[in-house]
Every structure is written in structure tokens, then in C-alpha cells.
Amino acid sequence: KHLLCRRLNACHCTAAALADDPTFCRHPLFDYPTQPATMASDQIRQMVNFILQEAHEKANEIRVKTEHDFNLEKQTLVHEAKLNIQEEFAKKEKDREIQERIQRSAEIGECRVKKMKVRDDLLQTLVSEAGSKCAMIARGPNYAHLLQKLIVQGLVKIEENEVTIFTREEDVSVVKQILPEAIEEYVSIMERESGIKLTPEVTVSEDSTKFLGESTHGGVTLKAYDGKIVCDNTMTARLNLVYEELLPSIRAILFPSDD
């Protein structure tokens, strides 16, 4: 104790006191009698027990904190994994829905195309049957009168003095026969409408390479200015014109479900 006291540079022990009892120091920190060895052992044991208890408590605290952090981290990872799985599932579900929509749209489009094709075929069949009816008219007794009206209408439409008429080979003789009457009617109409009497030069083409085909079902084609001005007044052209004009009505009659 004295040595410890001297190291602390705070010893107040006198030489006489040290001579009487070298183990006794009068420093205030050590101013107590020497305790028995058993008491010191008990104190040491208590200190050891206290330190061990503190160590156990600290270790338990560390363990509890570690378990808490572990559980918290595990819950975080599990939650993130669930979110990732849900996002992946939602993405796959969305992709599946998109693919189904694309496939359904493609099927609907294909059905519409087929439907339109069937309808177009039906309409073309209708036009073909109507053309056959026109061919029957060309073989009827009133065909010559019809040709005359078609020629007059074509001349009025072109409004030219030099006109060439093209027709089918079997209709050339009929056209030549009714041409004077057609010209006279045309001149009369123009004189009545404009007050001017015209003298048109209308000829019938007999060039075998320029005869109209049987697909025209009769009628005439008028040309002027070396073919630069054309008036197609054949039966097929008139049929197509009527078909285009009446197509909405025809569709409403044949396909009422679209309304």
C-alpha cells in the first residue's frame, strides 16, 4: 500500500509511522485497517459473480438483439421476395391478357375478312346474274330502241361534233340502222336546250380489232379527239354505275343484321 501510495505521489506517512508498521499507510485512500483474507476472497467472488452476471446479461442482450435483427431482416427479405413474385406474376398475367387480346383481335379480324369475302362473292354473283339479265335484254325486241337512247345520251355527254361509236360485232348493223334517228334526236335536244342547231359527224367503227367484247353485254362506247374523250355507255358500265349507287341499299336488304 505504501508503495502504491508513493507512486501516486500523495503519501503523507512519516518515517516513524512506517518504522512502527511498514504495512500501514496514513493516506486517506488507504486509511483503514487490513481486512481478513476471507473477506477479501468474498469480495473477489462477489466481484467475479457480478462480472459474470453482467457478462451473461450483456450476452443475452446481444443474443436478443441479434435474433430481433435476424427476424427483422428475414421478414424484410421474405416481404421483398413476395413483392417480386407478385410483380412477376402480375407481369406474366398482363402479358397473357395482352396475348389473348392479340389472338382474339386476330381471330375477329380473320372472321371479318372471311365475312367480307363471302359478302363480296355474293355481291359479285348478284352483279353477274344482273349481267346475264342485261344480255337477255340485248337479245330482246326493244334492244334497238335502247341502243338509240344510249347513243343520244353519249352524244349529249361528250358534246363533240366528230364522234366514233364502238359496239359489238353483232350490233354494228343495228347501230348503223338507228344512227340517223339518234343523231336527229340529239340535234333536236341540243337545239331545244341551247338554241343552236348542230351538225355532228358520227361514224360507226367497223375495225374488227376494236369491237366490244361479249362481257359488255351490249351497248356502245363513244370516243372523240382520237380516243382522248371516252363515254362508256355499255350495259356493263351502266350496271356497275347502278350497282355503286345502290350498294348501300343492296347491303341493307341482303345484310340487315349490320344495322
mmCIF file with all atom_site columns, C-alpha atoms in Angstrom, residues 70-226:
data_model
loop_
_atom_site.group_PDB
_atom_site.id
_atom_site.type_symbol
_atom_site.label_atom_id
_atom_site.label_alt_id
_atom_site.label_comp_id
_atom_site.label_asym_id
_atom_site.label_entity_id
_atom_site.label_seq_id
_atom_site.pdbx_PDB_ins_code
_atom_site.Cartn_x
_atom_site.Cartn_y
_atom_site.Cartn_z
_atom_site.occupancy
_atom_site.B_iso_or_equiv
_atom_site.pdbx_formal_charge
_atom_site.auth_seq_id
_atom_site.auth_comp_id
_atom_site.auth_asym_id
_atom_site.auth_atom_id
_atom_site.pdbx_PDB_model_num
ATOM 1   C CA . PHE A 1 70  ? -32.300 -11.535 -37.843  1.00 0.00 ? 70  PHE A CA 1
ATOM 2   C CA . ASN A 1 71  ? -36.078 -11.846 -37.725  1.00 0.00 ? 71  ASN A CA 1
ATOM 3   C CA . LEU A 1 72  ? -36.478 -8.294  -38.997  1.00 0.00 ? 72  LEU A CA 1
ATOM 4   C CA . GLU A 1 73  ? -34.054 -8.923  -41.858  1.00 0.00 ? 73  GLU A CA 1
ATOM 5   C CA . LYS A 1 74  ? -35.746 -12.247 -42.624  1.00 0.00 ? 74  LYS A CA 1
ATOM 6   C CA . GLN A 1 75  ? -39.173 -10.586 -42.709  1.00 0.00 ? 75  GLN A CA 1
ATOM 7   C CA . THR A 1 76  ? -37.780 -7.872  -44.977  1.00 0.00 ? 76  THR A CA 1
ATOM 8   C CA . LEU A 1 77  ? -36.286 -10.417 -47.364  1.00 0.00 ? 77  LEU A CA 1
ATOM 9   C CA . VAL A 1 78  ? -39.452 -12.528 -47.346  1.00 0.00 ? 78  VAL A CA 1
ATOM 10  C CA . HIS A 1 79  ? -41.580 -9.430  -47.971  1.00 0.00 ? 79  HIS A CA 1
ATOM 11  C CA . GLU A 1 80  ? -39.330 -8.311  -50.828  1.00 0.00 ? 80  GLU A CA 1
ATOM 12  C CA . ALA A 1 81  ? -39.397 -11.823 -52.290  1.00 0.00 ? 81  ALA A CA 1
ATOM 13  C CA . LYS A 1 82  ? -43.194 -11.858 -52.090  1.00 0.00 ? 82  LYS A CA 1
ATOM 14  C CA . LEU A 1 83  ? -43.368 -8.474  -53.789  1.00 0.00 ? 83  LEU A CA 1
ATOM 15  C CA . ASN A 1 84  ? -41.026 -9.689  -56.542  1.00 0.00 ? 84  ASN A CA 1
ATOM 16  C CA . ILE A 1 85  ? -43.111 -12.824 -57.049  1.00 0.00 ? 85  ILE A CA 1
ATOM 17  C CA . GLN A 1 86  ? -46.314 -10.789 -57.116  1.00 0.00 ? 86  GLN A CA 1
ATOM 18  C CA . GLU A 1 87  ? -44.824 -8.337  -59.613  1.00 0.00 ? 87  GLU A CA 1
ATOM 19  C CA . GLU A 1 88  ? -43.577 -11.181 -61.795  1.00 0.00 ? 88  GLU A CA 1
ATOM 20  C CA . PHE A 1 89  ? -46.957 -12.902 -61.599  1.00 0.00 ? 89  PHE A CA 1
ATOM 21  C CA . ALA A 1 90  ? -48.771 -9.638  -62.409  1.00 0.00 ? 90  ALA A CA 1
ATOM 22  C CA . LYS A 1 91  ? -46.431 -9.066  -65.375  1.00 0.00 ? 91  LYS A CA 1
ATOM 23  C CA . LYS A 1 92  ? -46.982 -12.602 -66.673  1.00 0.00 ? 92  LYS A CA 1
ATOM 24  C CA . GLU A 1 93  ? -50.728 -12.233 -66.182  1.00 0.00 ? 93  GLU A CA 1
ATOM 25  C CA . LYS A 1 94  ? -50.690 -8.950  -68.053  1.00 0.00 ? 94  LYS A CA 1
ATOM 26  C CA . ASP A 1 95  ? -48.615 -10.472 -70.864  1.00 0.00 ? 95  ASP A CA 1
ATOM 27  C CA . ARG A 1 96  ? -51.058 -13.368 -71.034  1.00 0.00 ? 96  ARG A CA 1
ATOM 28  C CA . GLU A 1 97  ? -54.021 -10.992 -71.240  1.00 0.00 ? 97  GLU A CA 1
ATOM 29  C CA . ILE A 1 98  ? -52.269 -8.997  -73.967  1.00 0.00 ? 98  ILE A CA 1
ATOM 30  C CA . GLN A 1 99  ? -51.553 -12.168 -75.943  1.00 0.00 ? 99  GLN A CA 1
ATOM 31  C CA . GLU A 1 100 ? -55.174 -13.262 -75.547  1.00 0.00 ? 100 GLU A CA 1
ATOM 32  C CA . ARG A 1 101 ? -56.370 -9.867  -76.754  1.00 0.00 ? 101 ARG A CA 1
ATOM 33  C CA . ILE A 1 102 ? -54.000 -10.002 -79.724  1.00 0.00 ? 102 ILE A CA 1
ATOM 34  C CA . GLN A 1 103 ? -55.123 -13.517 -80.583  1.00 0.00 ? 103 GLN A CA 1
ATOM 35  C CA . ARG A 1 104 ? -58.786 -12.608 -80.150  1.00 0.00 ? 104 ARG A CA 1
ATOM 36  C CA . SER A 1 105 ? -58.327 -9.493  -82.259  1.00 0.00 ? 105 SER A CA 1
ATOM 37  C CA . ALA A 1 106 ? -56.573 -11.529 -84.947  1.00 0.00 ? 106 ALA A CA 1
ATOM 38  C CA . GLU A 1 107 ? -59.384 -14.089 -84.914  1.00 0.00 ? 107 GLU A CA 1
ATOM 39  C CA . ILE A 1 108 ? -62.004 -11.344 -85.107  1.00 0.00 ? 108 ILE A CA 1
ATOM 40  C CA . GLY A 1 109 ? -60.113 -9.704  -87.965  1.00 0.00 ? 109 GLY A CA 1
ATOM 41  C CA . GLU A 1 110 ? -59.822 -13.028 -89.771  1.00 0.00 ? 110 GLU A CA 1
ATOM 42  C CA . CYS A 1 111 ? -63.540 -13.666 -89.299  1.00 0.00 ? 111 CYS A CA 1
ATOM 43  C CA . ARG A 1 112 ? -64.326 -10.198 -90.598  1.00 0.00 ? 112 ARG A CA 1
ATOM 44  C CA . VAL A 1 113 ? -62.139 -10.767 -93.646  1.00 0.00 ? 113 VAL A CA 1
ATOM 45  C CA . LYS A 1 114 ? -63.865 -14.077 -94.327  1.00 0.00 ? 114 LYS A CA 1
ATOM 46  C CA . LYS A 1 115 ? -67.241 -12.454 -93.784  1.00 0.00 ? 115 LYS A CA 1
ATOM 47  C CA . MET A 1 116 ? -66.404 -9.595  -96.147  1.00 0.00 ? 116 MET A CA 1
ATOM 48  C CA . LYS A 1 117 ? -65.086 -12.037 -98.735  1.00 0.00 ? 117 LYS A CA 1
ATOM 49  C CA . VAL A 1 118 ? -68.262 -14.111 -98.586  1.00 0.00 ? 118 VAL A CA 1
ATOM 50  C CA . ARG A 1 119 ? -70.375 -10.979 -98.887  1.00 0.00 ? 119 ARG A CA 1
ATOM 51  C CA . ASP A 1 120 ? -68.277 -9.671  -101.767 1.00 0.00 ? 120 ASP A CA 1
ATOM 52  C CA . ASP A 1 121 ? -68.585 -13.015 -103.531 1.00 0.00 ? 121 ASP A CA 1
ATOM 53  C CA . LEU A 1 122 ? -72.328 -12.860 -103.021 1.00 0.00 ? 122 LEU A CA 1
ATOM 54  C CA . LEU A 1 123 ? -72.496 -9.309  -104.397 1.00 0.00 ? 123 LEU A CA 1
ATOM 55  C CA . GLN A 1 124 ? -70.343 -10.255 -107.373 1.00 0.00 ? 124 GLN A CA 1
ATOM 56  C CA . THR A 1 125 ? -72.635 -13.194 -108.006 1.00 0.00 ? 125 THR A CA 1
ATOM 57  C CA . LEU A 1 126 ? -75.550 -10.767 -107.899 1.00 0.00 ? 126 LEU A CA 1
ATOM 58  C CA . VAL A 1 127 ? -73.803 -8.483  -110.404 1.00 0.00 ? 127 VAL A CA 1
ATOM 59  C CA . SER A 1 128 ? -73.010 -11.458 -112.626 1.00 0.00 ? 128 SER A CA 1
ATOM 60  C CA . GLU A 1 129 ? -76.653 -12.551 -112.587 1.00 0.00 ? 129 GLU A CA 1
ATOM 61  C CA . ALA A 1 130 ? -77.707 -8.985  -113.343 1.00 0.00 ? 130 ALA A CA 1
ATOM 62  C CA . GLY A 1 131 ? -75.266 -9.001  -116.281 1.00 0.00 ? 131 GLY A CA 1
ATOM 63  C CA . SER A 1 132 ? -76.920 -12.153 -117.564 1.00 0.00 ? 132 SER A CA 1
ATOM 64  C CA . LYS A 1 133 ? -80.251 -10.344 -117.401 1.00 0.00 ? 133 LYS A CA 1
ATOM 65  C CA . CYS A 1 134 ? -78.701 -7.491  -119.404 1.00 0.00 ? 134 CYS A CA 1
ATOM 66  C CA . ALA A 1 135 ? -77.561 -9.990  -122.016 1.00 0.00 ? 135 ALA A CA 1
ATOM 67  C CA . MET A 1 136 ? -81.148 -11.172 -122.280 1.00 0.00 ? 136 MET A CA 1
ATOM 68  C CA . ILE A 1 137 ? -82.231 -7.571  -122.901 1.00 0.00 ? 137 ILE A CA 1
ATOM 69  C CA . ALA A 1 138 ? -79.668 -7.329  -125.729 1.00 0.00 ? 138 ALA A CA 1
ATOM 70  C CA . ARG A 1 139 ? -81.479 -10.229 -127.371 1.00 0.00 ? 139 ARG A CA 1
ATOM 71  C CA . GLY A 1 140 ? -84.924 -8.726  -126.842 1.00 0.00 ? 140 GLY A CA 1
ATOM 72  C CA . PRO A 1 141 ? -87.133 -6.828  -129.323 1.00 0.00 ? 141 PRO A CA 1
ATOM 73  C CA . ASN A 1 142 ? -86.569 -3.411  -127.717 1.00 0.00 ? 142 ASN A CA 1
ATOM 74  C CA . TYR A 1 143 ? -82.782 -3.555  -127.903 1.00 0.00 ? 143 TYR A CA 1
ATOM 75  C CA . ALA A 1 144 ? -82.587 -1.293  -130.986 1.00 0.00 ? 144 ALA A CA 1
ATOM 76  C CA . HIS A 1 145 ? -84.574 1.427   -129.211 1.00 0.00 ? 145 HIS A CA 1
ATOM 77  C CA . LEU A 1 146 ? -82.303 1.057   -126.185 1.00 0.00 ? 146 LEU A CA 1
ATOM 78  C CA . LEU A 1 147 ? -79.195 1.471   -128.389 1.00 0.00 ? 147 LEU A CA 1
ATOM 79  C CA . GLN A 1 148 ? -80.662 4.640   -129.847 1.00 0.00 ? 148 GLN A CA 1
ATOM 80  C CA . LYS A 1 149 ? -81.197 6.130   -126.398 1.00 0.00 ? 149 LYS A CA 1
ATOM 81  C CA . LEU A 1 150 ? -77.690 5.124   -125.305 1.00 0.00 ? 150 LEU A CA 1
ATOM 82  C CA . ILE A 1 151 ? -76.179 6.819   -128.399 1.00 0.00 ? 151 ILE A CA 1
ATOM 83  C CA . VAL A 1 152 ? -78.168 10.006  -127.814 1.00 0.00 ? 152 VAL A CA 1
ATOM 84  C CA . GLN A 1 153 ? -77.150 10.082  -124.173 1.00 0.00 ? 153 GLN A CA 1
ATOM 85  C CA . GLY A 1 154 ? -73.489 9.543   -125.097 1.00 0.00 ? 154 GLY A CA 1
ATOM 86  C CA . LEU A 1 155 ? -73.542 12.353  -127.675 1.00 0.00 ? 155 LEU A CA 1
ATOM 87  C CA . VAL A 1 156 ? -75.061 14.727  -125.138 1.00 0.00 ? 156 VAL A CA 1
ATOM 88  C CA . LYS A 1 157 ? -72.422 13.739  -122.626 1.00 0.00 ? 157 LYS A CA 1
ATOM 89  C CA . ILE A 1 158 ? -69.452 14.213  -124.977 1.00 0.00 ? 158 ILE A CA 1
ATOM 90  C CA . GLU A 1 159 ? -70.738 17.369  -126.704 1.00 0.00 ? 159 GLU A CA 1
ATOM 91  C CA . GLU A 1 160 ? -68.372 16.974  -129.659 1.00 0.00 ? 160 GLU A CA 1
ATOM 92  C CA . ASN A 1 161 ? -69.105 17.175  -133.417 1.00 0.00 ? 161 ASN A CA 1
ATOM 93  C CA . GLU A 1 162 ? -66.786 14.342  -134.504 1.00 0.00 ? 162 GLU A CA 1
ATOM 94  C CA . VAL A 1 163 ? -67.612 11.156  -132.635 1.00 0.00 ? 163 VAL A CA 1
ATOM 95  C CA . THR A 1 164 ? -66.861 7.493   -133.320 1.00 0.00 ? 164 THR A CA 1
ATOM 96  C CA . ILE A 1 165 ? -69.132 4.769   -131.985 1.00 0.00 ? 165 ILE A CA 1
ATOM 97  C CA . PHE A 1 166 ? -67.755 1.364   -130.963 1.00 0.00 ? 166 PHE A CA 1
ATOM 98  C CA . THR A 1 167 ? -70.034 -1.624  -130.408 1.00 0.00 ? 167 THR A CA 1
ATOM 99  C CA . ARG A 1 168 ? -70.096 -5.404  -130.539 1.00 0.00 ? 168 ARG A CA 1
ATOM 100 C CA . GLU A 1 169 ? -69.674 -7.054  -133.931 1.00 0.00 ? 169 GLU A CA 1
ATOM 101 C CA . GLU A 1 170 ? -73.253 -8.368  -133.932 1.00 0.00 ? 170 GLU A CA 1
ATOM 102 C CA . ASP A 1 171 ? -74.600 -4.901  -133.093 1.00 0.00 ? 171 ASP A CA 1
ATOM 103 C CA . VAL A 1 172 ? -72.874 -2.989  -135.925 1.00 0.00 ? 172 VAL A CA 1
ATOM 104 C CA . SER A 1 173 ? -75.765 -3.375  -138.366 1.00 0.00 ? 173 SER A CA 1
ATOM 105 C CA . VAL A 1 174 ? -78.334 -2.366  -135.739 1.00 0.00 ? 174 VAL A CA 1
ATOM 106 C CA . VAL A 1 175 ? -76.331 0.718   -134.743 1.00 0.00 ? 175 VAL A CA 1
ATOM 107 C CA . LYS A 1 176 ? -75.976 1.798   -138.384 1.00 0.00 ? 176 LYS A CA 1
ATOM 108 C CA . GLN A 1 177 ? -79.705 1.404   -138.815 1.00 0.00 ? 177 GLN A CA 1
ATOM 109 C CA . ILE A 1 178 ? -80.767 3.518   -135.840 1.00 0.00 ? 178 ILE A CA 1
ATOM 110 C CA . LEU A 1 179 ? -77.879 6.046   -136.059 1.00 0.00 ? 179 LEU A CA 1
ATOM 111 C CA . PRO A 1 180 ? -79.716 8.641   -138.229 1.00 0.00 ? 180 PRO A CA 1
ATOM 112 C CA . GLU A 1 181 ? -82.647 8.729   -135.831 1.00 0.00 ? 181 GLU A CA 1
ATOM 113 C CA . ALA A 1 182 ? -80.278 9.006   -132.873 1.00 0.00 ? 182 ALA A CA 1
ATOM 114 C CA . ILE A 1 183 ? -78.439 11.944  -134.499 1.00 0.00 ? 183 ILE A CA 1
ATOM 115 C CA . GLU A 1 184 ? -81.711 13.655  -135.298 1.00 0.00 ? 184 GLU A CA 1
ATOM 116 C CA . GLU A 1 185 ? -82.895 13.278  -131.726 1.00 0.00 ? 185 GLU A CA 1
ATOM 117 C CA . TYR A 1 186 ? -79.583 14.574  -130.401 1.00 0.00 ? 186 TYR A CA 1
ATOM 118 C CA . VAL A 1 187 ? -79.695 17.636  -132.686 1.00 0.00 ? 187 VAL A CA 1
ATOM 119 C CA . SER A 1 188 ? -83.264 18.328  -131.617 1.00 0.00 ? 188 SER A CA 1
ATOM 120 C CA . ILE A 1 189 ? -82.370 18.156  -127.920 1.00 0.00 ? 189 ILE A CA 1
ATOM 121 C CA . MET A 1 190 ? -79.350 20.450  -128.256 1.00 0.00 ? 190 MET A CA 1
ATOM 122 C CA . GLU A 1 191 ? -81.333 22.944  -130.356 1.00 0.00 ? 191 GLU A CA 1
ATOM 123 C CA . ARG A 1 192 ? -84.113 22.971  -127.793 1.00 0.00 ? 192 ARG A CA 1
ATOM 124 C CA . GLU A 1 193 ? -81.736 23.414  -124.861 1.00 0.00 ? 193 GLU A CA 1
ATOM 125 C CA . SER A 1 194 ? -79.193 25.832  -126.366 1.00 0.00 ? 194 SER A CA 1
ATOM 126 C CA . GLY A 1 195 ? -80.901 27.302  -129.430 1.00 0.00 ? 195 GLY A CA 1
ATOM 127 C CA . ILE A 1 196 ? -78.052 26.106  -131.662 1.00 0.00 ? 196 ILE A CA 1
ATOM 128 C CA . LYS A 1 197 ? -78.533 23.559  -134.400 1.00 0.00 ? 197 LYS A CA 1
ATOM 129 C CA . LEU A 1 198 ? -75.560 21.217  -134.592 1.00 0.00 ? 198 LEU A CA 1
ATOM 130 C CA . THR A 1 199 ? -74.344 19.109  -137.488 1.00 0.00 ? 199 THR A CA 1
ATOM 131 C CA . PRO A 1 200 ? -72.381 16.305  -135.803 1.00 0.00 ? 200 PRO A CA 1
ATOM 132 C CA . GLU A 1 201 ? -70.303 13.797  -137.775 1.00 0.00 ? 201 GLU A CA 1
ATOM 133 C CA . VAL A 1 202 ? -70.916 10.443  -136.152 1.00 0.00 ? 202 VAL A CA 1
ATOM 134 C CA . THR A 1 203 ? -69.413 7.260   -137.545 1.00 0.00 ? 203 THR A CA 1
ATOM 135 C CA . VAL A 1 204 ? -69.549 3.618   -136.538 1.00 0.00 ? 204 VAL A CA 1
ATOM 136 C CA . SER A 1 205 ? -66.240 1.779   -136.179 1.00 0.00 ? 205 SER A CA 1
ATOM 137 C CA . GLU A 1 206 ? -66.047 -1.435  -138.170 1.00 0.00 ? 206 GLU A CA 1
ATOM 138 C CA . ASP A 1 207 ? -62.480 -2.272  -137.135 1.00 0.00 ? 207 ASP A CA 1
ATOM 139 C CA . SER A 1 208 ? -62.595 -5.909  -136.036 1.00 0.00 ? 208 SER A CA 1
ATOM 140 C CA . THR A 1 209 ? -59.785 -5.323  -133.541 1.00 0.00 ? 209 THR A CA 1
ATOM 141 C CA . LYS A 1 210 ? -61.823 -2.669  -131.750 1.00 0.00 ? 210 LYS A CA 1
ATOM 142 C CA . PHE A 1 211 ? -65.152 -4.425  -131.430 1.00 0.00 ? 211 PHE A CA 1
ATOM 143 C CA . LEU A 1 212 ? -66.525 -4.543  -127.887 1.00 0.00 ? 212 LEU A CA 1
ATOM 144 C CA . GLY A 1 213 ? -66.370 -7.890  -126.097 1.00 0.00 ? 213 GLY A CA 1
ATOM 145 C CA . GLU A 1 214 ? -69.258 -10.068 -125.026 1.00 0.00 ? 214 GLU A CA 1
ATOM 146 C CA . SER A 1 215 ? -68.554 -9.127  -121.414 1.00 0.00 ? 215 SER A CA 1
ATOM 147 C CA . THR A 1 216 ? -70.095 -5.716  -122.117 1.00 0.00 ? 216 THR A CA 1
ATOM 148 C CA . HIS A 1 217 ? -73.494 -7.398  -122.634 1.00 0.00 ? 217 HIS A CA 1
ATOM 149 C CA . GLY A 1 218 ? -74.271 -4.871  -125.378 1.00 0.00 ? 218 GLY A CA 1
ATOM 150 C CA . GLY A 1 219 ? -74.429 -1.091  -125.554 1.00 0.00 ? 219 GLY A CA 1
ATOM 151 C CA . VAL A 1 220 ? -71.986 1.361   -127.128 1.00 0.00 ? 220 VAL A CA 1
ATOM 152 C CA . THR A 1 221 ? -68.809 3.301   -126.372 1.00 0.00 ? 221 THR A CA 1
ATOM 153 C CA . LEU A 1 222 ? -68.358 6.783   -127.855 1.00 0.00 ? 222 LEU A CA 1
ATOM 154 C CA . LYS A 1 223 ? -64.942 8.381   -128.381 1.00 0.00 ? 223 LYS A CA 1
ATOM 155 C CA . ALA A 1 224 ? -63.755 11.773  -129.606 1.00 0.00 ? 224 ALA A CA 1
ATOM 156 C CA . TYR A 1 225 ? -60.417 13.505  -130.141 1.00 0.00 ? 225 TYR A CA 1
ATOM 157 C CA . ASP A 1 226 ? -58.685 10.260  -131.174 1.00 0.00 ? 226 ASP A CA 1
#
